[in-house]
Coordinates of C-alpha atoms (C1' of nucleotides) in Angstrom, one line a residue:
Chain A
X12 CA 113.8 175.9 87.4
X13 CA 116.2 174.0 89.5
X14 CA 118.1 171.0 88.4
X15 CA 116.4 168.0 90.0
X16 CA 118.1 164.7 89.4
X17 CA 116.0 161.7 88.4
X18 CA 118.1 159.7 90.7
X19 CA 117.1 161.7 93.8
X20 CA 113.5 161.5 92.8
X21 CA 113.7 157.7 92.6
X22 CA 115.8 157.3 95.8
X23 CA 113.5 159.6 97.7
X24 CA 110.4 157.8 96.5
X25 CA 111.8 154.4 97.2
X26 CA 112.9 155.5 100.7
X27 CA 109.3 156.7 101.5
X28 CA 107.8 153.5 100.3
X29 CA 110.3 151.3 102.1
X30 CA 110.1 153.2 105.3
X31 CA 106.3 153.2 105.2
X32 CA 106.3 149.5 104.7
X33 CA 108.5 149.1 107.8
X34 CA 106.3 151.4 109.9
X35 CA 103.1 149.7 109.0
X36 CA 104.6 146.3 109.6
X37 CA 105.9 147.4 113.0
X38 CA 102.7 149.1 114.0
X39 CA 100.5 146.2 112.9
X40 CA 98.9 144.5 115.9
X41 CA 97.4 141.1 115.2
X42 CA 95.2 141.4 118.3
X43 CA 93.4 144.3 116.8
X44 CA 90.6 143.0 114.5
X45 CA 90.6 144.3 110.9
X46 CA 93.5 145.1 108.7
X47 CA 94.0 148.2 106.6
X48 CA 93.8 151.4 108.5
X49 CA 92.4 149.9 111.7
X50 CA 95.7 150.4 113.6
X51 CA 95.9 154.0 112.4
X52 CA 92.4 154.5 113.8
X53 CA 93.6 153.8 117.3
X54 CA 96.4 156.3 116.9
X55 CA 94.1 158.9 115.6
X56 CA 91.4 158.4 118.2
X57 CA 94.2 158.5 120.9
X58 CA 95.5 161.8 119.5
X59 CA 92.2 163.6 118.6
X60 CA 90.1 162.2 121.5
X61 CA 86.4 163.0 121.1
X62 CA 86.4 163.2 117.4
X63 CA 83.4 162.1 115.4
X64 CA 83.0 159.1 113.1
X65 CA 82.7 161.5 110.2
X66 CA 85.9 163.1 111.0
X67 CA 87.7 159.8 111.6
X68 CA 86.5 158.6 108.2
X69 CA 87.8 161.7 106.5
X70 CA 91.2 161.3 108.2
X71 CA 91.5 157.7 107.2
X72 CA 90.1 158.2 103.7
X73 CA 87.2 155.8 104.2
X74 CA 83.5 156.0 103.4
X75 CA 81.1 156.7 106.2
X76 CA 79.8 153.2 106.2
X77 CA 83.3 151.8 106.3
X78 CA 84.2 153.9 109.2
X79 CA 81.1 152.9 111.1
X80 CA 82.1 149.2 110.7
X81 CA 85.7 150.0 111.7
X82 CA 84.5 151.6 114.9
X83 CA 82.2 148.7 115.4
X84 CA 85.2 146.4 115.4
X85 CA 87.1 148.6 117.7
X86 CA 84.3 148.8 120.2
X87 CA 83.5 145.1 120.0
X88 CA 87.2 144.4 120.8
X89 CA 87.1 146.7 123.7
X90 CA 89.6 149.3 122.5
X91 CA 87.3 152.2 121.9
X92 CA 83.9 153.6 123.1
X93 CA 81.3 155.7 121.5
X94 CA 80.4 158.3 124.1
X95 CA 78.0 161.2 123.7
X96 CA 79.3 164.3 122.1
X97 CA 78.9 167.5 124.1
X98 CA 77.8 169.9 121.4
X99 CA 75.9 167.7 118.9
X100 CA 73.6 165.0 120.1
X101 CA 73.7 163.3 116.8
X102 CA 77.4 162.9 116.8
X103 CA 79.5 160.3 118.6
X104 CA 82.6 161.2 120.6
X105 CA 85.2 158.5 120.1
X106 CA 87.7 157.7 122.8
X107 CA 90.0 154.9 123.7
X108 CA 89.4 152.6 126.6
X109 CA 92.2 151.6 129.0
X110 CA 92.9 148.6 126.8
X111 CA 93.0 150.8 123.8
X112 CA 95.5 153.1 125.4
X113 CA 97.7 150.1 126.2
X114 CA 97.6 149.0 122.5
X115 CA 98.4 152.5 121.4
X116 CA 101.5 152.7 123.6
X117 CA 102.7 149.4 122.2
X118 CA 102.0 150.5 118.6
X119 CA 103.9 153.7 119.1
X120 CA 106.8 152.0 120.8
X121 CA 107.3 149.5 118.0
X122 CA 107.1 152.3 115.5
X123 CA 109.6 154.4 117.3
X124 CA 112.0 151.5 117.7
X125 CA 111.9 150.7 114.0
X126 CA 112.5 154.3 113.0
X127 CA 115.2 154.8 115.5
X128 CA 117.1 151.8 114.3
X129 CA 116.9 153.0 110.7
X130 CA 117.9 156.6 111.6
X131 CA 120.8 155.4 113.8
X132 CA 122.8 154.8 110.6
X133 CA 122.6 158.5 109.7
X134 CA 125.3 160.9 110.9
X135 CA 124.4 163.6 113.5
X136 CA 125.1 166.3 111.0
X137 CA 122.9 164.7 108.4
X138 CA 120.1 164.3 110.9
X139 CA 119.9 168.0 111.4
X140 CA 119.5 168.5 107.7
X141 CA 117.0 165.7 107.4
X142 CA 114.9 167.2 110.2
X143 CA 114.8 170.5 108.4
X144 CA 113.9 168.9 105.1
X145 CA 111.1 166.9 106.7
X146 CA 109.8 170.0 108.4
X147 CA 109.8 172.0 105.1
X148 CA 108.1 169.4 103.1
X149 CA 105.5 168.5 105.7
X150 CA 104.5 172.1 106.2
X151 CA 103.5 172.4 102.6
X152 CA 101.8 169.1 102.2
X153 CA 98.8 169.9 104.4
X154 CA 96.0 172.3 104.1
X155 CA 93.9 171.7 107.2
X156 CA 93.6 169.6 110.3
X157 CA 92.2 166.6 108.5
X158 CA 95.0 166.3 106.0
X159 CA 97.6 166.9 108.7
X160 CA 96.1 164.2 110.8
X161 CA 96.1 161.9 107.8
X162 CA 99.8 162.3 107.4
X163 CA 100.3 162.0 111.2
X164 CA 98.0 159.0 111.5
X165 CA 100.8 156.8 112.8
X166 CA 102.8 159.5 114.7
X167 CA 103.6 159.7 118.4
X168 CA 102.5 163.3 118.6
X169 CA 103.1 163.5 122.3
X170 CA 106.8 163.2 121.5
X171 CA 106.8 165.6 118.6
X172 CA 107.9 168.8 120.3
X173 CA 106.9 171.9 118.3
X174 CA 105.2 169.7 115.7
X175 CA 104.8 171.7 112.4
X176 CA 101.4 170.1 111.9
X177 CA 100.0 171.9 114.9
X178 CA 99.8 175.0 112.7
X179 CA 96.8 173.4 110.9
X180 CA 94.7 173.4 114.1
X181 CA 92.5 170.7 115.5
X182 CA 89.4 168.9 114.5
X183 CA 86.1 170.5 115.3
X184 CA 84.9 167.9 117.7
X185 CA 88.1 166.8 119.4
X186 CA 88.8 168.0 122.8
X187 CA 92.2 169.4 123.7
X188 CA 94.5 166.8 125.0
X189 CA 95.6 167.5 128.5
X190 CA 99.3 166.9 129.0
X191 CA 100.1 164.6 131.9
Chain B
X9 CA 124.7 155.6 121.5
X10 CA 123.9 158.7 119.6
X11 CA 121.3 161.3 120.6
X12 CA 118.3 160.8 118.4
X13 CA 115.5 163.2 118.9
X14 CA 111.9 162.0 119.2
X15 CA 111.0 164.9 117.0
X16 CA 113.1 163.7 114.1
X17 CA 111.7 160.2 114.5
X18 CA 108.2 161.6 114.2
X19 CA 108.8 164.0 111.4
X20 CA 110.7 161.4 109.4
X21 CA 107.9 158.8 109.9
X22 CA 105.2 161.3 109.0
X23 CA 107.2 162.3 105.9
X24 CA 107.4 158.8 104.7
X25 CA 103.7 158.1 105.2
X26 CA 102.7 161.3 103.6
X27 CA 104.9 160.9 100.6
X28 CA 103.9 157.3 100.1
X29 CA 100.2 158.4 100.2
X30 CA 101.0 160.9 97.5
X31 CA 102.9 158.5 95.4
X32 CA 100.2 155.8 95.5
X33 CA 97.5 158.3 94.8
X34 CA 99.5 159.6 91.8
X35 CA 100.3 156.2 90.5
X36 CA 96.8 154.9 90.9
X37 CA 95.2 154.2 87.5
X38 CA 91.4 153.7 87.5
X39 CA 91.6 151.9 84.2
X40 CA 93.6 149.1 85.7
X41 CA 91.3 146.6 87.4
X42 CA 91.9 145.8 91.0
X43 CA 93.2 148.1 93.7
X44 CA 95.8 147.4 96.2
X45 CA 99.2 146.5 94.7
X46 CA 97.9 146.0 91.2
X47 CA 99.5 149.1 90.0
X48 CA 102.8 148.1 91.5
X49 CA 102.6 144.8 89.7
X50 CA 102.7 146.6 86.4
X51 CA 105.8 148.4 87.5
X52 CA 107.5 145.3 88.8
X53 CA 106.7 143.3 85.6
X54 CA 108.0 146.1 83.5
X55 CA 111.2 146.2 85.4
X56 CA 111.9 142.5 86.0
X57 CA 110.4 141.3 82.7
X58 CA 110.1 137.5 82.5
X59 CA 109.7 137.0 86.2
X60 CA 107.4 134.2 87.5
X61 CA 104.1 134.5 89.4
X62 CA 105.8 133.1 92.4
X63 CA 108.5 135.8 92.4
X64 CA 105.9 138.5 91.7
X65 CA 103.9 137.3 94.7
X66 CA 106.9 137.5 97.0
X67 CA 107.8 141.0 95.8
X68 CA 104.3 142.2 96.4
X69 CA 103.8 140.3 99.6
X70 CA 100.8 138.4 98.4
X71 CA 99.8 134.7 98.6
X72 CA 100.2 132.5 95.7
X73 CA 96.5 132.4 94.9
X74 CA 96.2 136.1 95.3
X75 CA 99.0 136.7 92.8
X76 CA 97.4 134.3 90.3
X77 CA 94.2 136.3 90.5
X78 CA 96.0 139.6 90.2
X79 CA 97.8 138.3 87.1
X80 CA 94.4 137.1 85.8
X81 CA 93.0 140.6 86.0
X82 CA 96.1 142.1 84.3
X83 CA 95.9 139.6 81.5
X84 CA 92.1 140.0 81.1
X85 CA 92.6 143.8 80.9
X86 CA 95.2 143.3 78.2
X87 CA 98.1 144.8 80.1
X88 CA 100.2 141.7 80.6
X89 CA 100.7 138.2 79.1
X90 CA 101.7 134.9 80.5
X91 CA 104.4 133.6 78.2
X92 CA 106.4 130.4 78.4
X93 CA 109.4 130.5 80.6
X94 CA 112.6 129.4 78.9
X95 CA 114.2 127.4 81.6
X96 CA 111.2 125.9 83.5
X97 CA 108.2 124.7 81.7
X98 CA 106.1 124.8 84.9
X99 CA 106.7 128.5 85.3
X100 CA 105.2 131.5 83.5
X101 CA 107.2 134.4 82.2
X102 CA 105.3 137.5 82.9
X103 CA 105.7 140.5 80.5
X104 CA 103.8 143.6 79.6
X105 CA 101.9 144.1 76.4
X106 CA 102.1 147.3 74.4
X107 CA 99.1 148.6 76.3
X108 CA 100.8 147.7 79.6
X109 CA 103.9 149.6 78.6
X110 CA 101.8 152.6 77.9
X111 CA 100.2 152.4 81.3
X112 CA 103.5 152.0 82.9
X113 CA 104.9 155.1 81.3
X114 CA 101.9 157.1 82.5
X115 CA 102.2 155.7 86.0
X116 CA 105.8 156.6 86.2
X117 CA 105.3 160.0 84.8
X118 CA 102.7 160.9 87.3
X119 CA 104.8 159.6 90.1
X120 CA 107.8 161.6 88.9
X121 CA 105.8 164.8 88.6
X122 CA 104.4 164.4 92.1
X123 CA 107.8 163.8 93.7
X124 CA 109.5 166.5 91.6
X125 CA 107.0 169.1 92.8
X126 CA 107.5 168.1 96.4
X127 CA 111.3 168.1 96.1
X128 CA 111.3 171.5 94.3
X129 CA 110.9 173.1 97.7
X130 CA 114.1 171.7 99.0
X131 CA 117.3 173.7 98.4
X132 CA 120.0 172.4 96.1
X133 CA 122.4 171.9 99.0
X134 CA 119.9 170.0 101.0
X135 CA 119.1 167.8 98.1
X136 CA 122.6 166.5 98.0
X137 CA 122.4 165.6 101.6
X138 CA 119.0 164.0 101.1
X139 CA 120.3 161.9 98.3
X140 CA 123.2 160.7 100.4
X141 CA 120.8 159.9 103.3
X142 CA 118.4 158.0 101.1
X143 CA 121.2 156.0 99.6
X144 CA 122.6 155.1 103.0
X145 CA 119.3 154.0 104.4
X146 CA 118.2 152.1 101.3
X147 CA 121.4 150.1 101.1
X148 CA 120.9 148.7 104.5
X149 CA 117.2 148.0 104.2
X150 CA 117.5 145.2 101.7
X151 CA 118.9 141.7 101.8
X152 CA 118.2 140.3 98.4
X153 CA 116.6 141.0 95.0
X154 CA 113.1 140.4 96.3
X155 CA 113.2 142.9 99.1
X156 CA 115.0 145.4 96.9
X157 CA 112.3 145.1 94.3
X158 CA 109.6 145.4 97.0
X159 CA 111.0 148.8 98.0
X160 CA 111.4 149.8 94.4
X161 CA 108.0 148.5 93.3
X162 CA 106.9 152.0 92.2
X163 CA 110.3 153.3 91.0
X164 CA 111.3 154.4 87.6
X165 CA 114.4 152.3 87.6
X166 CA 115.4 153.3 84.1
X167 CA 116.0 156.7 85.4
X168 CA 117.8 155.7 88.5
X169 CA 121.4 156.0 87.5
X170 CA 123.8 153.9 89.6
X171 CA 120.8 152.6 91.7
X172 CA 122.1 151.3 95.0
X173 CA 119.5 148.4 94.8
X174 CA 121.4 146.9 91.8
X175 CA 123.8 145.6 94.4
X176 CA 121.2 143.0 95.4
X177 CA 121.1 141.4 92.0
X178 CA 118.2 140.3 89.9
X179 CA 115.4 137.7 90.2
X180 CA 116.2 134.3 89.0
X181 CA 113.7 134.2 86.2
X182 CA 113.9 137.8 85.0
X183 CA 115.8 138.4 81.8
X184 CA 118.2 141.3 81.7
X185 CA 116.6 144.5 80.5
X186 CA 118.2 145.7 77.3
X187 CA 118.9 149.4 77.5
X188 CA 117.5 151.3 74.5
Chain C
dG7 C1' 114.9 104.8 83.3
dC8 C1' 112.0 105.5 87.3
dG9 C1' 110.2 106.7 91.7
dT10 C1' 109.9 110.4 95.3
dG11 C1' 109.8 114.8 97.1
dA12 C1' 110.0 119.6 95.9
dT13 C1' 108.4 123.4 93.1
dA14 C1' 105.2 126.4 90.0
dT15 C1' 100.7 127.2 88.7
dA16 C1' 95.7 127.0 88.9
dT17 C1' 91.0 126.7 91.2
dG18 C1' 87.0 125.9 94.7
dC19 C1' 85.6 127.9 98.7
dG20 C1' 84.6 131.2 102.2
dC21 C1' 85.8 135.3 104.8
dT22 C1' 86.5 140.2 105.4
dG23 C1' 86.5 144.9 104.5
dC24 C1' 84.6 148.2 101.8
dG25 C1' 81.2 151.3 99.1
dC26 C1' 76.4 152.4 97.6
dA27 C1' 71.9 153.3 98.7
dT28 C1' 68.8 154.1 102.2
dA29 C1' 66.7 155.0 106.8
dC30 C1' 66.6 157.5 111.0
dA31 C1' 67.9 161.1 114.5
dC32 C1' 69.2 165.5 115.4
dT33 C1' 70.5 170.4 114.1
dA34 C1' 70.0 174.9 111.9
dT35 C1' 67.7 178.3 109.5
dG36 C1' 63.9 180.7 107.8
Chain D
dC11 C1' 57.3 174.8 112.9
dA12 C1' 58.5 173.5 108.3
dT13 C1' 62.5 172.4 105.5
dA14 C1' 67.0 171.6 104.3
dG15 C1' 71.4 169.9 106.1
dT16 C1' 74.3 166.9 108.9
dG17 C1' 75.8 162.6 111.7
dT18 C1' 75.0 157.9 112.3
dA19 C1' 73.5 153.2 111.4
dT20 C1' 72.2 149.2 108.3
dG21 C1' 70.9 146.0 104.2
dC22 C1' 73.0 144.6 100.3
dG23 C1' 76.4 143.1 97.1
dC24 C1' 81.1 143.0 95.3
dA25 C1' 86.2 142.6 95.1
dG26 C1' 90.4 141.0 96.8
dC27 C1' 92.6 137.8 99.5
dG28 C1' 94.1 133.4 102.0
dC29 C1' 93.5 128.4 102.8
dA30 C1' 93.2 124.0 101.1
dT31 C1' 93.7 121.2 97.2
dA32 C1' 94.7 119.5 92.4
dT33 C1' 97.8 119.1 88.5
dA34 C1' 102.1 119.6 85.8
dT35 C1' 106.9 119.8 85.8
dC36 C1' 111.5 119.5 87.8
dA37 C1' 115.5 117.6 90.6
dC38 C1' 117.7 114.1 92.6
dG39 C1' 118.8 109.4 94.1
dC40 C1' 119.0 104.6 92.9

DNA sequence: GCGTGATATATGCGCTGCGCATACACTATG
DNA sequence: CATAGTGTATGCGCAGCGCATATATCACGC
């Protein structure tokens, strides 16, 4: 067993909590109805376009009913649509509207700005180590596409070249994103 | 301006979100009534013993009324008590009961185990760098005791030797913790 | 000492988001 | 074509929170 200092454990935990607070605060959009994970829902739908309500609920850790209401709010606000799934006529294929895509871009931009500002105080050499550490830990924190998407539910995955979470595959119902 | 890769931004953000999820899941105690930040309240009261409801509310980011109800739940469950503040007879000095201390220990232990397991996959050399990075970032993320406590609201501060957040001082109403 | 504004706490009220139970539609398998 | 399984939707009630307000105490000026 390695020597693992209590101090590192605490600093690392505090860092995660503090950074997450900042991310959520930055990503929060008051024009999107509903608090909690509603903002994350837009990111997830944008990334895994065509996913079902059931899958979205598992990614966000919500009950089925809660997810239906969340989607109701998103649809009512004009940010997402329920379209017909290709394979399964029971299922719904969720996708963003133009307005939803606009919100998504704004969310991701604010998130990226916040994180960039924070990371700007870390030296170039340390950034390389940090990237390796993050990659190592992330790779062992997920089992499947759902848990990977849960962790990445506020990520700008289009700008995550060689994302380690791609190894966990995609959701059943989501269509492949076509790169612009 | 330094070169800051989009990939690092995303991995770092995903890491923070994923770790925070794990921490909150580990810290969550079903025997404590009320979700949300109720668990964190026990940690905060344990650390800043004697703090007022107003201060607790600012640390947790809740309204005054919400904090009063949170404390109501904690008191009803027997985990905390409202005692009389020394200086100000309007204010309440919050402190944990024996049962509350027991819960606190269990919460912190589960948190520490979770984080230790995650960090066990990081090499010793990288841990040194990670500790330095965390220290650097944390030091510039706080302004005062309230924001420092917010970030540390799930920390085991008794095991955080030379904690960088100590630089931001203590809350007005909290009495100094006496080391055992 | 006394009045005035600020501060700390407590409570009535209503809203929102969520989960549970249930109903319905479609699929899959025999 | 019957039966079990899966995906979605909805009635219902609850828990947590914020807003507005009331009460007690403090701080300060006169």
